[in-house]
Tab-separated table of C-alpha atoms in Angstrom:
chain	number	residue	atom	x	y	z
A	2	UNK	CA	13.421	20.078	24.394
A	3	UNK	CA	14.063	17.391	21.809
A	4	UNK	CA	15.717	14.171	22.836
A	5	UNK	CA	18.587	12.852	20.770
A	6	UNK	CA	16.460	9.989	19.408
A	7	UNK	CA	13.876	12.395	18.011
A	8	UNK	CA	16.571	14.457	16.302
A	9	UNK	CA	18.220	11.370	14.815
A	10	UNK	CA	14.852	10.030	13.624
A	11	UNK	CA	13.961	13.314	11.941
A	12	UNK	CA	17.383	13.450	10.238
A	13	UNK	CA	16.983	9.847	9.015
A	14	UNK	CA	13.500	10.563	7.674
A	15	UNK	CA	14.807	13.640	5.871
A	16	UNK	CA	17.724	11.756	4.314
A	17	UNK	CA	15.543	8.848	3.208
A	18	UNK	CA	13.043	11.258	1.670
A	19	UNK	CA	15.842	13.103	-0.110
A	20	UNK	CA	17.218	9.807	-1.442
A	21	UNK	CA	13.782	8.822	-2.761
A	22	UNK	CA	13.400	12.172	-4.533
A	23	UNK	CA	16.879	11.890	-6.101
A	24	UNK	CA	16.171	8.340	-7.283
A	25	UNK	CA	12.827	9.446	-8.749
A	26	UNK	CA	14.576	12.159	-10.760
A	27	UNK	CA	17.255	9.718	-11.936
A	28	UNK	CA	14.650	7.155	-12.973
A	29	UNK	CA	12.864	9.805	-15.039
A	30	UNK	CA	16.154	10.743	-16.715
A	31	UNK	CA	16.847	7.086	-17.512
A	32	UNK	CA	13.353	6.759	-18.952
A	33	UNK	CA	14.058	9.701	-21.235
A	34	UNK	CA	17.330	8.065	-22.272
A	35	UNK	CA	15.539	4.794	-22.977
A	36	UNK	CA	13.056	6.598	-25.212
A	37	UNK	CA	15.456	8.807	-27.191
A	38	UNK	CA	18.543	6.601	-27.092
A	39	UNK	CA	20.169	6.542	-30.505
A	40	UNK	CA	21.118	2.852	-30.317
A	41	UNK	CA	19.327	-0.229	-29.053
A	42	UNK	CA	22.211	-0.901	-26.692
A	43	UNK	CA	21.671	2.521	-25.071
A	44	UNK	CA	18.051	1.623	-24.490
A	45	UNK	CA	18.965	-1.727	-22.938
A	46	UNK	CA	21.478	-0.107	-20.595
A	47	UNK	CA	18.928	2.566	-19.592
A	48	UNK	CA	16.342	-0.132	-18.908
A	49	UNK	CA	18.834	-2.050	-16.777
A	50	UNK	CA	19.725	1.122	-14.874
A	51	UNK	CA	16.065	1.861	-14.204
A	52	UNK	CA	15.637	-1.636	-12.802
A	53	UNK	CA	18.636	-1.181	-10.536
A	54	UNK	CA	17.356	2.151	-9.258
A	55	UNK	CA	13.885	0.718	-8.636
A	56	UNK	CA	15.533	-1.963	-6.512
A	57	UNK	CA	17.314	0.766	-4.540
A	58	UNK	CA	14.011	2.603	-4.056
A	59	UNK	CA	12.355	-0.576	-2.790
A	60	UNK	CA	15.279	-1.125	-0.387
A	61	UNK	CA	14.959	2.455	0.905
A	62	UNK	CA	11.222	1.972	1.358
A	63	UNK	CA	11.964	-1.202	3.319
A	64	UNK	CA	13.937	0.838	5.828
A	65	UNK	CA	11.625	3.858	5.698
A	66	UNK	CA	8.409	1.911	6.288
A	67	UNK	CA	9.926	-0.834	8.426
A	68	UNK	CA	8.254	-3.572	6.397
A	69	UNK	CA	10.420	-6.660	5.975
A	70	UNK	CA	8.428	-8.195	3.143
A	71	UNK	CA	9.587	-5.390	0.833
A	72	UNK	CA	13.110	-6.842	0.950
A	73	UNK	CA	11.722	-10.094	-0.488
A	74	UNK	CA	9.954	-8.141	-3.216
A	75	UNK	CA	13.238	-6.370	-3.963
A	76	UNK	CA	15.037	-9.693	-4.426
A	77	UNK	CA	12.312	-11.042	-6.693
A	78	UNK	CA	12.388	-7.823	-8.716
A	79	UNK	CA	16.165	-8.161	-9.039
A	80	UNK	CA	15.836	-11.643	-10.519
A	81	UNK	CA	13.101	-10.584	-12.947
A	82	UNK	CA	15.042	-7.479	-14.004
A	83	UNK	CA	18.176	-9.529	-14.627
A	84	UNK	CA	16.313	-12.059	-16.742
A	85	UNK	CA	14.609	-9.297	-18.730
A	86	UNK	CA	17.941	-7.683	-19.585
A	87	UNK	CA	19.437	-11.052	-20.561
A	88	UNK	CA	16.485	-11.771	-22.868
A	89	UNK	CA	16.625	-8.275	-24.408
A	90	UNK	CA	20.348	-8.636	-25.007
A	91	UNK	CA	19.901	-12.075	-26.568
A	92	UNK	CA	17.198	-10.770	-28.914
A	93	UNK	CA	19.290	-7.738	-29.831
A	94	UNK	CA	22.342	-9.920	-30.514
A	95	UNK	CA	20.283	-12.206	-32.767
A	96	UNK	CA	18.892	-9.266	-34.740
A	97	UNK	CA	22.362	-7.747	-35.049
A	98	UNK	CA	23.877	-10.982	-36.331
A	99	UNK	CA	21.062	-11.471	-38.849
A	100	UNK	CA	21.523	-7.927	-40.119
A	101	UNK	CA	25.269	-8.459	-40.413
A	102	UNK	CA	24.709	-11.732	-42.305
A	103	UNK	CA	22.315	-10.026	-44.726
A	104	UNK	CA	24.846	-7.256	-45.393
A	105	UNK	CA	27.526	-9.867	-46.022
A	106	UNK	CA	25.332	-11.826	-48.457
A	107	UNK	CA	24.097	-8.679	-50.207
A	108	UNK	CA	27.583	-7.430	-51.112
């Protein structure tokens, strides 16, 4: 007979595995969106969403594997992902403003 702890552990392992599979599928869909996105802003948002989902995957792996150092890696990844999106947005804004200025001068 199974004890209640064994049943709860098997349910938790199943749910964590299911969550990892769902996040993997969502990350692949965001990657597709980042590749075929019609606008640069769509690509930036998809990249940001992928970073957020990777952080969630790392957090799930922290619980699943019981390794505390993965939480530190998740926080570092969050900071790097945030800075990357800020830089991409700044570059995109600069390109957009230059393009708008050229259209204004050309008319």
